[in-house]
Amino acid sequence: MRIGLFFEIFAAIVGYLASNLWLNLVTGLLVSLSFSGSALVTLNQFIYPIIITTIQIVLALIAYLKMKGLFSELEMTTRDMSLAKIGLLLAIFPLVMYIGYILIAAGLYSIGEKYGSDFNKNVMRIGSLITGIPLLNFVGLIFNYIAIGSIVPFVPPVKQYRPPINVPPYQWQPGYQPGYPYYQSYQPVQVYQMGQGVLKGNVAMLSLFSTGQLRINRASLEGFNTFAIRIEPLVVVPGKNDIKVEFPETLQGLTKGSTYRLKIELEANVTVYANLINE
């Protein structure tokens, strides 16, 4: 995501330069036409605008390829992602790139609202508003580039590699009838909660026991439709693992002493439900 924003920042700057070159060229032609009655056009006048515009299109296309995937993954859980994808496409073309930046700003704003901490949320609010302003788009994108670095968005489950099944080769022998071949058994990794977890404000503390090593993809508190912005550590290893989960802000509506359920999704399609007592 940050790599895509990096290219989008430079695409916006180069696009601004290209717009100025084309505007100056058209203005000069109109002035020449009004004074002399004819507009003299040479190929050299178009070289620099064409080169700069080509660079802008290439940079915006790279940004589109880098950012489209994340917007697609967030489409089911975060609003305005469809608009953001359209904005990425429009930002490739100089004539409509400013409309594209307005749509991109809407998507970045929604990501900040859903996944950002209080500080990052405010930075992305300001950045998204500035991104929608023509000629200042790159300034807003810089704000978003800074803030989004510490946001943990939705990470799609990673398919776990399963080792191939070893089947002993069949060798024919006179009078020998082969029985059932031996298949190597595969034991999936098991993860479960140890003891009782604690929820204090926007931070949850709990312990998990794992029989193998798995990456934690995301965590959410059931009934509140909010996802964690920070999980430490992100990988569970064999044995006991003390996990710290941080949510964007203090959750409203929690009852002191009540038990809540935390949904933890790991790779290999492993899901763990942990009980938390609100203190």
mmCIF file of C-alpha atoms in Angstrom:
data_model
loop_
_atom_site.group_PDB
_atom_site.id
_atom_site.type_symbol
_atom_site.label_atom_id
_atom_site.label_comp_id
_atom_site.label_asym_id
_atom_site.label_seq_id
_atom_site.Cartn_x
_atom_site.Cartn_y
_atom_site.Cartn_z
ATOM 1 C CA MET A 1 0.000 0.000 0.000
ATOM 2 C CA ARG A 2 2.751 2.467 0.976
ATOM 3 C CA ILE A 3 4.694 1.649 -2.189
ATOM 4 C CA GLY A 4 1.611 2.452 -4.249
ATOM 5 C CA LEU A 5 1.132 5.766 -2.416
ATOM 6 C CA PHE A 6 4.805 6.558 -2.995
ATOM 7 C CA PHE A 7 4.356 6.257 -6.762
ATOM 8 C CA GLU A 8 1.022 8.110 -6.610
ATOM 9 C CA ILE A 9 2.719 11.074 -4.894
ATOM 10 C CA PHE A 10 5.226 11.432 -7.725
ATOM 11 C CA ALA A 11 2.500 10.843 -10.312
ATOM 12 C CA ALA A 12 0.547 13.767 -8.824
ATOM 13 C CA ILE A 13 3.612 16.046 -8.894
ATOM 14 C CA VAL A 14 4.506 15.106 -12.472
ATOM 15 C CA GLY A 15 0.845 15.397 -13.461
ATOM 16 C CA TYR A 16 0.784 18.936 -12.093
ATOM 17 C CA LEU A 17 3.846 19.800 -14.209
ATOM 18 C CA ALA A 18 2.261 18.202 -17.281
ATOM 19 C CA SER A 19 -0.941 20.196 -16.758
ATOM 20 C CA ASN A 20 1.046 23.443 -16.611
ATOM 21 C CA LEU A 21 2.958 22.592 -19.789
ATOM 22 C CA TRP A 22 -0.219 21.799 -21.714
ATOM 23 C CA LEU A 23 -1.950 24.892 -20.340
ATOM 24 C CA ASN A 24 0.947 27.139 -21.376
ATOM 25 C CA LEU A 25 1.041 25.521 -24.812
ATOM 26 C CA VAL A 26 -2.681 25.981 -25.431
ATOM 27 C CA THR A 27 -2.590 29.542 -24.063
ATOM 28 C CA GLY A 28 0.319 30.426 -26.354
ATOM 29 C CA LEU A 29 -1.484 29.014 -29.374
ATOM 30 C CA LEU A 30 -4.647 30.969 -28.564
ATOM 31 C CA VAL A 31 -2.701 34.214 -28.112
ATOM 32 C CA SER A 32 -0.884 33.633 -31.399
ATOM 33 C CA LEU A 33 -4.184 32.924 -33.100
ATOM 34 C CA SER A 34 -5.806 36.084 -31.754
ATOM 35 C CA PHE A 35 -2.963 38.380 -32.867
ATOM 36 C CA SER A 36 -1.909 36.872 -36.176
ATOM 37 C CA GLY A 37 -5.048 35.057 -37.187
ATOM 38 C CA SER A 38 -3.172 31.767 -37.388
ATOM 39 C CA ALA A 39 -1.494 29.465 -34.882
ATOM 40 C CA LEU A 40 1.941 28.190 -35.809
ATOM 41 C CA VAL A 41 2.474 24.761 -34.310
ATOM 42 C CA THR A 42 5.793 22.935 -34.364
ATOM 43 C CA LEU A 43 6.647 19.456 -33.215
ATOM 44 C CA ASN A 44 9.195 20.777 -30.701
ATOM 45 C CA GLN A 45 6.422 22.519 -28.777
ATOM 46 C CA PHE A 46 4.816 19.158 -27.999
ATOM 47 C CA ILE A 47 7.940 17.194 -27.044
ATOM 48 C CA TYR A 48 8.189 18.218 -23.381
ATOM 49 C CA PRO A 49 4.436 17.968 -22.597
ATOM 50 C CA ILE A 50 4.300 14.516 -24.200
ATOM 51 C CA ILE A 51 7.380 13.261 -22.317
ATOM 52 C CA ILE A 52 6.165 14.568 -18.937
ATOM 53 C CA THR A 53 2.658 13.202 -19.533
ATOM 54 C CA THR A 54 4.079 9.778 -20.418
ATOM 55 C CA ILE A 55 6.085 9.711 -17.176
ATOM 56 C CA GLN A 56 2.959 10.652 -15.215
ATOM 57 C CA ILE A 57 0.944 7.862 -16.836
ATOM 58 C CA VAL A 58 3.643 5.266 -16.076
ATOM 59 C CA LEU A 59 3.908 6.336 -12.413
ATOM 60 C CA ALA A 60 0.124 6.345 -11.972
ATOM 61 C CA LEU A 61 -0.148 2.927 -13.623
ATOM 62 C CA ILE A 62 2.407 1.460 -11.197
ATOM 63 C CA ALA A 63 0.479 2.988 -8.283
ATOM 64 C CA TYR A 64 -2.732 1.458 -9.653
ATOM 65 C CA LEU A 65 -1.193 -2.020 -9.796
ATOM 66 C CA LYS A 66 0.255 -1.707 -6.276
ATOM 67 C CA MET A 67 -2.888 -0.361 -4.561
ATOM 68 C CA LYS A 68 -5.782 -2.029 -6.394
ATOM 69 C CA GLY A 69 -5.293 -5.369 -4.632
ATOM 70 C CA LEU A 70 -5.653 -3.946 -1.125
ATOM 71 C CA PHE A 71 -8.732 -1.914 -2.053
ATOM 72 C CA SER A 72 -10.305 -5.090 -3.480
ATOM 73 C CA GLU A 73 -9.548 -7.077 -0.295
ATOM 74 C CA LEU A 74 -11.078 -4.364 1.906
ATOM 75 C CA GLU A 75 -14.165 -3.982 -0.285
ATOM 76 C CA MET A 76 -16.285 -6.386 1.812
ATOM 77 C CA THR A 77 -15.463 -4.732 5.154
ATOM 78 C CA THR A 78 -14.767 -1.069 4.378
ATOM 79 C CA ARG A 79 -16.909 1.441 2.504
ATOM 80 C CA ASP A 80 -15.816 3.541 -0.483
ATOM 81 C CA MET A 81 -13.302 0.942 -1.701
ATOM 82 C CA SER A 82 -15.078 0.665 -5.064
ATOM 83 C CA LEU A 83 -14.818 4.436 -5.477
ATOM 84 C CA ALA A 84 -11.127 4.290 -4.592
ATOM 85 C CA LYS A 85 -10.493 1.667 -7.294
ATOM 86 C CA ILE A 86 -12.262 3.847 -9.865
ATOM 87 C CA GLY A 87 -10.193 6.791 -8.649
ATOM 88 C CA LEU A 88 -6.961 4.854 -9.158
ATOM 89 C CA LEU A 89 -8.000 4.175 -12.745
ATOM 90 C CA LEU A 90 -8.970 7.792 -13.437
ATOM 91 C CA ALA A 91 -5.710 9.071 -11.922
ATOM 92 C CA ILE A 92 -3.825 7.411 -14.784
ATOM 93 C CA PHE A 93 -5.324 9.813 -17.333
ATOM 94 C CA PRO A 94 -4.241 13.479 -17.036
ATOM 95 C CA LEU A 95 -7.555 14.984 -18.148
ATOM 96 C CA VAL A 96 -9.524 13.356 -15.313
ATOM 97 C CA MET A 97 -6.821 12.685 -12.728
ATOM 98 C CA TYR A 98 -8.136 15.325 -10.305
ATOM 99 C CA ILE A 99 -11.510 13.543 -10.206
ATOM 100 C CA GLY A 100 -9.602 10.334 -9.526
ATOM 101 C CA TYR A 101 -7.793 11.874 -6.560
ATOM 102 C CA ILE A 102 -11.109 12.887 -5.001
ATOM 103 C CA LEU A 103 -12.298 9.259 -5.164
ATOM 104 C CA ILE A 104 -8.955 7.964 -3.846
ATOM 105 C CA ALA A 105 -9.249 10.423 -0.962
ATOM 106 C CA ALA A 106 -12.656 8.967 -0.056
ATOM 107 C CA GLY A 107 -11.182 5.465 0.142
ATOM 108 C CA LEU A 108 -8.165 6.523 2.209
ATOM 109 C CA TYR A 109 -10.460 8.414 4.572
ATOM 110 C CA SER A 110 -12.536 5.264 5.153
ATOM 111 C CA ILE A 111 -9.411 3.166 5.821
ATOM 112 C CA GLY A 112 -8.236 5.691 8.400
ATOM 113 C CA GLU A 113 -11.637 5.775 10.102
ATOM 114 C CA LYS A 114 -11.871 1.991 10.379
ATOM 115 C CA TYR A 115 -8.313 0.918 11.115
ATOM 116 C CA GLY A 116 -6.422 3.981 12.349
ATOM 117 C CA SER A 117 -5.557 4.951 15.907
ATOM 118 C CA ASP A 118 -6.699 8.375 17.116
ATOM 119 C CA PHE A 119 -3.530 10.074 15.852
ATOM 120 C CA ASN A 120 -3.394 8.272 12.500
ATOM 121 C CA LYS A 121 -7.122 8.778 12.022
ATOM 122 C CA ASN A 122 -6.740 12.558 12.374
ATOM 123 C CA VAL A 123 -3.711 12.647 10.065
ATOM 124 C CA MET A 124 -5.568 10.656 7.396
ATOM 125 C CA ARG A 125 -8.625 12.888 7.745
ATOM 126 C CA ILE A 126 -6.508 15.947 7.005
ATOM 127 C CA GLY A 127 -4.580 14.146 4.276
ATOM 128 C CA SER A 128 -7.738 12.897 2.564
ATOM 129 C CA LEU A 129 -9.285 16.368 2.540
ATOM 130 C CA ILE A 130 -6.138 17.873 1.005
ATOM 131 C CA THR A 131 -5.876 15.017 -1.521
ATOM 132 C CA GLY A 132 -9.237 16.078 -2.945
ATOM 133 C CA ILE A 133 -8.018 19.641 -3.587
ATOM 134 C CA PRO A 134 -6.603 20.197 -7.104
ATOM 135 C CA LEU A 135 -2.915 21.198 -7.228
ATOM 136 C CA LEU A 136 -2.478 20.097 -3.591
ATOM 137 C CA ASN A 137 -3.172 16.411 -4.184
ATOM 138 C CA PHE A 138 0.428 15.326 -3.629
ATOM 139 C CA VAL A 139 0.528 17.100 -0.235
ATOM 140 C CA GLY A 140 -2.503 15.129 0.956
ATOM 141 C CA LEU A 141 -1.012 11.893 -0.356
ATOM 142 C CA ILE A 142 2.154 12.581 1.662
ATOM 143 C CA PHE A 143 0.032 12.891 4.833
ATOM 144 C CA ASN A 144 -1.642 9.567 4.066
ATOM 145 C CA TYR A 145 1.713 7.936 3.258
ATOM 146 C CA ILE A 146 3.033 8.911 6.705
ATOM 147 C CA ALA A 147 -0.074 7.774 8.620
ATOM 148 C CA ILE A 148 -0.819 4.515 6.848
ATOM 149 C CA GLY A 149 2.571 3.040 7.675
ATOM 150 C CA SER A 150 1.488 2.095 11.218
ATOM 151 C CA ILE A 151 -1.994 0.884 10.306
ATOM 152 C CA VAL A 152 -2.507 -2.883 10.168
ATOM 153 C CA PRO A 153 -5.204 -3.451 7.530
ATOM 154 C CA PHE A 154 -6.912 -6.674 6.592
ATOM 155 C CA VAL A 155 -4.399 -9.316 5.617
ATOM 156 C CA PRO A 156 -5.846 -12.159 3.507
ATOM 157 C CA PRO A 157 -5.298 -15.666 4.825
ATOM 158 C CA VAL A 158 -2.145 -17.263 3.509
ATOM 159 C CA LYS A 159 -2.485 -20.782 2.183
ATOM 160 C CA GLN A 160 -0.241 -23.135 4.075
ATOM 161 C CA TYR A 161 2.056 -25.429 2.163
ATOM 162 C CA ARG A 162 1.155 -29.071 2.703
ATOM 163 C CA PRO A 163 3.915 -31.613 2.163
ATOM 164 C CA PRO A 164 3.330 -34.175 -0.582
ATOM 165 C CA ILE A 165 2.068 -37.584 0.440
ATOM 166 C CA ASN A 166 4.747 -40.232 0.255
ATOM 167 C CA VAL A 167 3.529 -43.450 -1.338
ATOM 168 C CA PRO A 168 6.032 -46.309 -1.473
ATOM 169 C CA PRO A 169 6.603 -47.509 -5.046
ATOM 170 C CA TYR A 170 4.923 -50.750 -5.998
ATOM 171 C CA GLN A 171 7.293 -53.497 -7.031
ATOM 172 C CA TRP A 172 5.713 -56.548 -8.610
ATOM 173 C CA GLN A 173 6.821 -59.886 -7.241
ATOM 174 C CA PRO A 174 5.556 -63.321 -8.238
ATOM 175 C CA GLY A 175 2.820 -64.445 -5.902
ATOM 176 C CA TYR A 176 2.744 -61.047 -4.099
ATOM 177 C CA GLN A 177 -0.484 -59.072 -3.863
ATOM 178 C CA PRO A 178 0.053 -55.433 -2.850
ATOM 179 C CA GLY A 179 -1.971 -54.241 0.086
ATOM 180 C CA TYR A 180 -3.085 -50.707 0.809
ATOM 181 C CA PRO A 181 -0.259 -48.192 0.365
ATOM 182 C CA TYR A 182 1.012 -46.319 3.397
ATOM 183 C CA TYR A 183 0.203 -42.632 3.477
ATOM 184 C CA GLN A 184 2.152 -40.168 5.571
ATOM 185 C CA SER A 185 -0.137 -38.545 8.109
ATOM 186 C CA TYR A 186 -0.290 -34.753 8.358
ATOM 187 C CA GLN A 187 -1.013 -33.184 11.731
ATOM 188 C CA PRO A 188 -2.525 -29.682 11.496
ATOM 189 C CA VAL A 189 -1.324 -27.004 13.891
ATOM 190 C CA GLN A 190 -3.596 -26.581 16.908
ATOM 191 C CA VAL A 191 -3.990 -23.260 18.728
ATOM 192 C CA TYR A 192 -6.108 -22.634 21.828
ATOM 193 C CA GLN A 193 -6.422 -20.131 24.668
ATOM 194 C CA MET A 194 -4.716 -20.634 28.004
ATOM 195 C CA GLY A 195 -6.579 -19.245 31.003
ATOM 196 C CA GLN A 196 -8.677 -16.088 30.803
ATOM 197 C CA GLY A 197 -7.851 -12.936 28.831
ATOM 198 C CA VAL A 198 -8.203 -9.361 30.037
ATOM 199 C CA LEU A 199 -9.618 -6.314 28.228
ATOM 200 C CA LYS A 200 -8.541 -2.884 29.480
ATOM 201 C CA GLY A 201 -9.742 0.091 27.461
ATOM 202 C CA ASN A 202 -8.652 -0.621 23.910
ATOM 203 C CA VAL A 203 -5.988 -3.221 24.796
ATOM 204 C CA ALA A 204 -6.539 -6.970 25.205
ATOM 205 C CA MET A 205 -4.021 -9.315 26.857
ATOM 206 C CA LEU A 206 -4.269 -13.090 26.533
ATOM 207 C CA SER A 207 -2.211 -16.275 26.234
ATOM 208 C CA LEU A 208 -2.360 -18.814 23.417
ATOM 209 C CA PHE A 209 -0.835 -22.278 23.245
ATOM 210 C CA SER A 210 0.238 -23.495 19.809
ATOM 211 C CA THR A 211 1.605 -26.787 18.536
ATOM 212 C CA GLY A 212 3.337 -25.081 15.608
ATOM 213 C CA GLN A 213 4.265 -21.761 14.056
ATOM 214 C CA LEU A 214 1.517 -19.682 12.430
ATOM 215 C CA ARG A 215 1.089 -16.030 11.491
ATOM 216 C CA ILE A 216 -1.827 -14.058 12.957
ATOM 217 C CA ASN A 217 -3.731 -12.386 10.125
ATOM 218 C CA ARG A 218 -6.226 -10.280 12.079
ATOM 219 C CA ALA A 219 -8.273 -10.038 15.257
ATOM 220 C CA SER A 220 -11.715 -8.580 15.928
ATOM 221 C CA LEU A 221 -14.010 -8.213 18.932
ATOM 222 C CA GLU A 222 -17.360 -9.851 18.285
ATOM 223 C CA GLY A 223 -20.356 -7.546 18.397
ATOM 224 C CA PHE A 224 -18.366 -4.344 17.821
ATOM 225 C CA ASN A 225 -17.315 -4.643 14.150
ATOM 226 C CA THR A 226 -13.834 -3.323 14.882
ATOM 227 C CA PHE A 227 -10.463 -4.789 13.957
ATOM 228 C CA ALA A 228 -7.156 -4.633 15.774
ATOM 229 C CA ILE A 229 -4.592 -2.087 14.564
ATOM 230 C CA ARG A 230 -1.667 -3.751 16.335
ATOM 231 C CA ILE A 231 -0.971 -7.362 17.334
ATOM 232 C CA GLU A 232 2.189 -8.357 19.191
ATOM 233 C CA PRO A 233 3.660 -10.755 18.343
ATOM 234 C CA LEU A 234 2.310 -11.407 14.848
ATOM 235 C CA VAL A 235 3.575 -15.009 14.832
ATOM 236 C CA VAL A 236 2.762 -17.727 17.377
ATOM 237 C CA VAL A 237 5.420 -20.353 18.000
ATOM 238 C CA PRO A 238 5.199 -23.802 19.609
ATOM 239 C CA GLY A 239 4.337 -23.472 23.291
ATOM 240 C CA LYS A 240 2.851 -20.579 25.254
ATOM 241 C CA ASN A 241 2.476 -17.192 23.534
ATOM 242 C CA ASP A 242 1.529 -13.985 25.390
ATOM 243 C CA ILE A 243 -0.464 -11.885 22.938
ATOM 244 C CA LYS A 244 -1.222 -8.156 23.093
ATOM 245 C CA VAL A 245 -4.029 -6.844 20.874
ATOM 246 C CA GLU A 246 -4.675 -3.105 20.445
ATOM 247 C CA PHE A 247 -7.883 -1.642 18.973
ATOM 248 C CA PRO A 248 -8.197 1.813 17.357
ATOM 249 C CA GLU A 249 -9.846 3.429 20.378
ATOM 250 C CA THR A 250 -11.603 2.673 23.658
ATOM 251 C CA LEU A 251 -14.684 0.638 22.785
ATOM 252 C CA GLN A 252 -18.004 2.158 23.765
ATOM 253 C CA GLY A 253 -20.716 0.098 25.429
ATOM 254 C CA LEU A 254 -18.467 -2.275 27.378
ATOM 255 C CA THR A 255 -19.698 -3.453 30.767
ATOM 256 C CA LYS A 256 -17.168 -3.802 33.555
ATOM 257 C CA GLY A 257 -16.772 -7.399 34.663
ATOM 258 C CA SER A 258 -18.506 -8.802 31.587
ATOM 259 C CA THR A 259 -16.950 -11.397 29.302
ATOM 260 C CA TYR A 260 -16.403 -10.686 25.608
ATOM 261 C CA ARG A 261 -15.188 -12.911 22.803
ATOM 262 C CA LEU A 262 -12.151 -12.113 20.643
ATOM 263 C CA LYS A 263 -11.932 -13.719 17.209
ATOM 264 C CA ILE A 264 -8.348 -14.397 16.117
ATOM 265 C CA GLU A 265 -7.747 -15.509 12.530
ATOM 266 C CA LEU A 266 -4.441 -17.157 11.658
ATOM 267 C CA GLU A 267 -2.989 -18.552 8.467
ATOM 268 C CA ALA A 268 -3.922 -22.060 7.270
ATOM 269 C CA ASN A 269 -7.584 -21.137 7.956
ATOM 270 C CA VAL A 270 -7.107 -21.524 11.721
ATOM 271 C CA THR A 271 -9.529 -19.499 13.871
ATOM 272 C CA VAL A 272 -9.384 -19.161 17.657
ATOM 273 C CA TYR A 273 -12.033 -17.632 19.929
ATOM 274 C CA ALA A 274 -10.650 -16.185 23.163
ATOM 275 C CA ASN A 275 -12.651 -15.025 26.185
ATOM 276 C CA LEU A 276 -11.806 -11.605 27.647
ATOM 277 C CA ILE A 277 -12.970 -10.088 30.942
ATOM 278 C CA ASN A 278 -13.447 -6.324 30.786
ATOM 279 C CA GLU A 279 -11.696 -4.590 33.674
#
